[in-house]
GROMACS .gro file of C-alpha atoms in nm:
model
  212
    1UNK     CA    1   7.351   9.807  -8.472
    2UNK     CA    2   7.722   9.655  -8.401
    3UNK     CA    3   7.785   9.570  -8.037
    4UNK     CA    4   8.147   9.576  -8.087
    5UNK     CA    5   8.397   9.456  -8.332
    6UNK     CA    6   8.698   9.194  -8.247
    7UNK     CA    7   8.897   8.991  -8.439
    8UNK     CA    8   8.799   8.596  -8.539
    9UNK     CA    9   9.088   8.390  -8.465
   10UNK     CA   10   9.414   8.374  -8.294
   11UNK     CA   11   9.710   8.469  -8.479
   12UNK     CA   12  10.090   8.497  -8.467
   13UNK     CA   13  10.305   8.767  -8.652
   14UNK     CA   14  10.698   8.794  -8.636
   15UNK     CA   15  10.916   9.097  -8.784
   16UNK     CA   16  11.294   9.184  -8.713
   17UNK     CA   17  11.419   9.449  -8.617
   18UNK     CA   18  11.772   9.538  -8.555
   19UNK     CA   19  11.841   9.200  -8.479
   20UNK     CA   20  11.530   9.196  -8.203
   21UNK     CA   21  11.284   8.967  -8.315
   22UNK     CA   22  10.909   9.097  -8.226
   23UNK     CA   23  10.677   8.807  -8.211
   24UNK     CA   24  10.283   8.969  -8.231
   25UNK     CA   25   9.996   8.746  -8.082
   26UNK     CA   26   9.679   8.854  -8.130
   27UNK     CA   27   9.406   8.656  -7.918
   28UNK     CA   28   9.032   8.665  -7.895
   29UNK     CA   29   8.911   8.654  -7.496
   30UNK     CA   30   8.615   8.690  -7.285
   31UNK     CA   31   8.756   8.776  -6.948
   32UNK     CA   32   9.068   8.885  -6.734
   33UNK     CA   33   9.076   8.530  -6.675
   34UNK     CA   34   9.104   8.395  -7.016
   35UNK     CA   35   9.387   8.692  -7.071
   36UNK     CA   36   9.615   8.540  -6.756
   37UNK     CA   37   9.593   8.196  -6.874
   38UNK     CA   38   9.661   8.279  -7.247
   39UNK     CA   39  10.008   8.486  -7.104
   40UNK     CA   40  10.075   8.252  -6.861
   41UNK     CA   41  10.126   7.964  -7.181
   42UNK     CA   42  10.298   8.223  -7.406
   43UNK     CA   43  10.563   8.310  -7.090
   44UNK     CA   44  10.596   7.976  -7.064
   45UNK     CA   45  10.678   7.857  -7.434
   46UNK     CA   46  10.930   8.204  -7.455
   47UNK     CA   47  11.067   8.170  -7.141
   48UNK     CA   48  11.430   8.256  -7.290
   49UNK     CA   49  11.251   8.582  -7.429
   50UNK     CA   50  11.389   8.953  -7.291
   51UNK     CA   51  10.991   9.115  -7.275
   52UNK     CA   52  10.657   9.012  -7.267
   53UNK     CA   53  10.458   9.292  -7.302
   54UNK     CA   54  10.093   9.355  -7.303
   55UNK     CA   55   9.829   9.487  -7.367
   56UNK     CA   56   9.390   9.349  -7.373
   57UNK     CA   57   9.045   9.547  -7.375
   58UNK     CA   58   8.721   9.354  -7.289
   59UNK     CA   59   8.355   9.476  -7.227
   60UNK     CA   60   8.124   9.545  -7.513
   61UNK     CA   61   8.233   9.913  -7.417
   62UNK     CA   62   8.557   9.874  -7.404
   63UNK     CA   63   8.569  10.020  -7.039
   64UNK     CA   64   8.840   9.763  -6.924
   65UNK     CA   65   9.176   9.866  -7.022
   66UNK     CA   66   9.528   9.716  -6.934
   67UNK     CA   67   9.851   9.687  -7.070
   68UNK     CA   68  10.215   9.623  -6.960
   69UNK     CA   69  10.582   9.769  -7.044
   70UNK     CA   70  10.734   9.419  -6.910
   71UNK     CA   71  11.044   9.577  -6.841
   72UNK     CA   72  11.099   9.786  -7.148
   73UNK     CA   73  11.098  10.163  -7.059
   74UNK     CA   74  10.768  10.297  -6.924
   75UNK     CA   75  10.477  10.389  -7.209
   76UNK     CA   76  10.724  10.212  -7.491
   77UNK     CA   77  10.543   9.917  -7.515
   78UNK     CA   78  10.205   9.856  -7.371
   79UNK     CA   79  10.059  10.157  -7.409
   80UNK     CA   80  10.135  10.205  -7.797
   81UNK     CA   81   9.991   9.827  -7.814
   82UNK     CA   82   9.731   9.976  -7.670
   83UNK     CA   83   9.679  10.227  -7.901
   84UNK     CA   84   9.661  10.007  -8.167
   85UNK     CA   85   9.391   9.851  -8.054
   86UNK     CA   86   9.201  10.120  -7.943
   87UNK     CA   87   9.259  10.267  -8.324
   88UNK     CA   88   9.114   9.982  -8.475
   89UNK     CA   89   8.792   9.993  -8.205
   90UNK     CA   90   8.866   9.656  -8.121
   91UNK     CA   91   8.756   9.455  -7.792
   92UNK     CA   92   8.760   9.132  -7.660
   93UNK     CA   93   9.140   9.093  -7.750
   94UNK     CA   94   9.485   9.031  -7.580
   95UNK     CA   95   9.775   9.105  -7.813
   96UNK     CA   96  10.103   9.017  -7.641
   97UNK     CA   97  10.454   9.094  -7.836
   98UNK     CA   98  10.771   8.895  -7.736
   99UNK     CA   99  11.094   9.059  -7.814
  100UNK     CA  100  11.389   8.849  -7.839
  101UNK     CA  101  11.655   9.111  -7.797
  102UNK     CA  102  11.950   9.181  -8.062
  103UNK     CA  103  12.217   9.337  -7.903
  104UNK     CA  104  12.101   9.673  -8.049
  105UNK     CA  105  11.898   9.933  -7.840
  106UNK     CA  106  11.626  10.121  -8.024
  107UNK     CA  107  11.578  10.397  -7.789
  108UNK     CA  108  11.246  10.498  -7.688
  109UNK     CA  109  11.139  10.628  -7.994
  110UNK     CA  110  11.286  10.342  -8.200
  111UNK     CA  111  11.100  10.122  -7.901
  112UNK     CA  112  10.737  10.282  -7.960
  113UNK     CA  113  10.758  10.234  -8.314
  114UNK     CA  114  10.854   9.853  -8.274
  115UNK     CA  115  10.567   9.772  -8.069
  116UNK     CA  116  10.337   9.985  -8.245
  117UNK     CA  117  10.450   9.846  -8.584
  118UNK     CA  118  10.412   9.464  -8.447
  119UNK     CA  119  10.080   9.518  -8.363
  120UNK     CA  120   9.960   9.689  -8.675
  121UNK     CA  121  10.135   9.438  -8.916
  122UNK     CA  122   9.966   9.170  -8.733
  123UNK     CA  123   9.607   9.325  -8.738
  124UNK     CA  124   9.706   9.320  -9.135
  125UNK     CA  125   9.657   8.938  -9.143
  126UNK     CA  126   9.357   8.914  -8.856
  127UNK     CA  127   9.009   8.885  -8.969
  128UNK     CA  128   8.841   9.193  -8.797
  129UNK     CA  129   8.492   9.070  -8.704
  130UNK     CA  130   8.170   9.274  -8.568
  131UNK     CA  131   7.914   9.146  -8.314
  132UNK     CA  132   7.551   9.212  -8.408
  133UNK     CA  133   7.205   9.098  -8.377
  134UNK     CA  134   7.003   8.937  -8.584
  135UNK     CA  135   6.678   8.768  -8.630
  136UNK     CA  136   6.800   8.393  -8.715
  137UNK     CA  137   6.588   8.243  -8.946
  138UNK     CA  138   6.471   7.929  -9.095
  139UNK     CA  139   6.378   7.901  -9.479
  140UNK     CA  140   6.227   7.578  -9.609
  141UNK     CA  141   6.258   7.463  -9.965
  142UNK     CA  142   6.202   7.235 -10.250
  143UNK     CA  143   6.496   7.119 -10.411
  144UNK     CA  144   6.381   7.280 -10.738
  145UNK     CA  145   6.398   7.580 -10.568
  146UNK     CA  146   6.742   7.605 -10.454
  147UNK     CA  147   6.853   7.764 -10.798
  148UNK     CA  148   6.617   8.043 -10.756
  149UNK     CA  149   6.754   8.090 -10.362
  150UNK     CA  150   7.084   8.078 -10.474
  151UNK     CA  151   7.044   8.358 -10.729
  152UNK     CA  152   6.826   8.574 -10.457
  153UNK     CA  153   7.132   8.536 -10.233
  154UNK     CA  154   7.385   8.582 -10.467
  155UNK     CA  155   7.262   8.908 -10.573
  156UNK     CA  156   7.003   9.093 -10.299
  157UNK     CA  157   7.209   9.377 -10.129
  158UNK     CA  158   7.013   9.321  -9.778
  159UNK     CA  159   7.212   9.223  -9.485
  160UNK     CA  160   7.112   8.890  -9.497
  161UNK     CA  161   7.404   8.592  -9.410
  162UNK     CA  162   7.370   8.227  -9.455
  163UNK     CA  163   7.472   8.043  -9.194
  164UNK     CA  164   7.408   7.700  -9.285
  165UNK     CA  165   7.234   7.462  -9.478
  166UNK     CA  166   7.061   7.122  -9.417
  167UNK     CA  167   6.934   6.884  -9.672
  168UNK     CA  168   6.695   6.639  -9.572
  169UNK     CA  169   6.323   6.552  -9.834
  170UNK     CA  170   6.341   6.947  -9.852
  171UNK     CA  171   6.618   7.220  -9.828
  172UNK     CA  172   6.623   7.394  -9.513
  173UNK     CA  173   6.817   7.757  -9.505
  174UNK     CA  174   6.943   7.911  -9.180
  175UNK     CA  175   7.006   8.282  -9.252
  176UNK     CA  176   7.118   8.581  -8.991
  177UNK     CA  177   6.944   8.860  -9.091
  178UNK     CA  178   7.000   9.216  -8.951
  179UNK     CA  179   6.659   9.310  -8.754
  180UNK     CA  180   6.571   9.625  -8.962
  181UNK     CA  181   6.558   9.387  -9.297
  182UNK     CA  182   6.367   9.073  -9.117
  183UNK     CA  183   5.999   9.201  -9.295
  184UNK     CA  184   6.177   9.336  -9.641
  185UNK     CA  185   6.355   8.960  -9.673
  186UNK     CA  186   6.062   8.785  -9.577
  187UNK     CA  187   5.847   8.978  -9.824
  188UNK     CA  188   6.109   8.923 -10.096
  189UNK     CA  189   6.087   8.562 -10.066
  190UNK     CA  190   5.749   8.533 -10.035
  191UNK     CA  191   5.665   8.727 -10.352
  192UNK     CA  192   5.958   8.484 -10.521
  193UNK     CA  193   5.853   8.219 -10.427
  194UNK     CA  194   5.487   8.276 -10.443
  195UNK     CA  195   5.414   8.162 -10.075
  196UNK     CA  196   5.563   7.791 -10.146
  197UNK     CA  197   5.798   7.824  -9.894
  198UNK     CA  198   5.811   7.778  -9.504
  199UNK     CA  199   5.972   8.048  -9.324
  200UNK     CA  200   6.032   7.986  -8.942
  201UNK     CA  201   6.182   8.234  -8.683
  202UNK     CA  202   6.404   8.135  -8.433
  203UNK     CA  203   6.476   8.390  -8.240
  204UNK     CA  204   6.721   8.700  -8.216
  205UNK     CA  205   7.099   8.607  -8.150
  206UNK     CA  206   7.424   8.783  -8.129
  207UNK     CA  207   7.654   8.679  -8.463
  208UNK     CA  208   7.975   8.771  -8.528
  209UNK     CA  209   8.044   8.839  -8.900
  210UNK     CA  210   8.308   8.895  -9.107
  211UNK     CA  211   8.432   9.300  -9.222
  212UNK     CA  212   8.738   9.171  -9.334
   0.00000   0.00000   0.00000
């Protein structure tokens, strides 16, 4: 089951249009806090800038909601950020689109599409990420048995994701694996590997993983 779905990374986008430059940042935050501090250093780097406007969502339900016009006309600007981010079901996220002004007005239509269009190019180039749990688990190997592993991986179509691995006298295998599939995987590897294999739970934890 997804808890929510975000994006990975912070990211900057810039388009033009009619001379205004729109400058898109898209940033990944855990509180109200996190959002004021994160504006605060954008105001600060484009302080010669005509708008700041805003818009975040946080809570795993998306319940919290806010966005700002900046001085643009009222509902140009925040609230079709907004709705950009509400389209894509996206939480945990600030997006905040600088307009250096051009010397041509856009009108309120023209406006709406601007800030709409800044966010959605930008969510283009974000990697969209989904929040889940899973059963984290550790898989002990030989080292003649990493081929084997690596073809298992490379072509089972359970949710299974690994996360990292360490090499020490053996090959240890830290996957995420997606609750429902914990008992099919494990049974999978046990009939490859005809019980030669240790296979250690550590516990359920919230991942994010890649969509795209």
């Amino acid at each position: 089951m997804v808890n929510y779905y975000s994006i990975e990374a912070p990211l900057i986008h810039k388009i033009e249009i009619k001379k205004s430059r729109f400058l898109t940042y898209l940033i990944p935050i855990e509180s109200e806090a996190d959002f004021q501090e994160e504006l605060a250093a954008i105001r600060k780097e484009h302080y010669k800038a005509t708008h700041h406007c805003q818009a975040f969502i946080l809570g795993d339900d998306s319940m919290i909601q806010r966005m700002s016009d900046d001085g643009e006309p009222a509902g140009t600007a925040g609230v079709p950020m907004l709705e950009v981010l509400k389209q894509e079901n996206l939480t945990y996220v600030m997006a905040v689109v600088v307009r250096y002004f051009g010397g041509v007005k856009l009108g309120s239509g023209g406006l709406i599409r601007a800030y709409s269009n800044a966010v959605s190019e930008a969510l283009k180039e974000a990697t969209i990420i989904k929040n889940i749990n899973q059963m984290m688990v550790n898989v002990e190997l030989r080292y003649d048995q990493m081929d084997s592993f690596t073809y298992y991986m490379s072509q089972t179509e359970l949710p299974i994701t690994l996360k990292d691995t360490v090499y020490t006298d053996t090959v240890t295998f830290n996957l995420a694996i997606n609750l429902e599939a914990v008992t099919e995987v494990h049974d999978e590897l046990t009939n490859r590997f005809s019980g030669q294999l240790s296979w250690t739970e550590l516990g359920e934890q919230t991942v994010n993983l890649p969509v795209r």
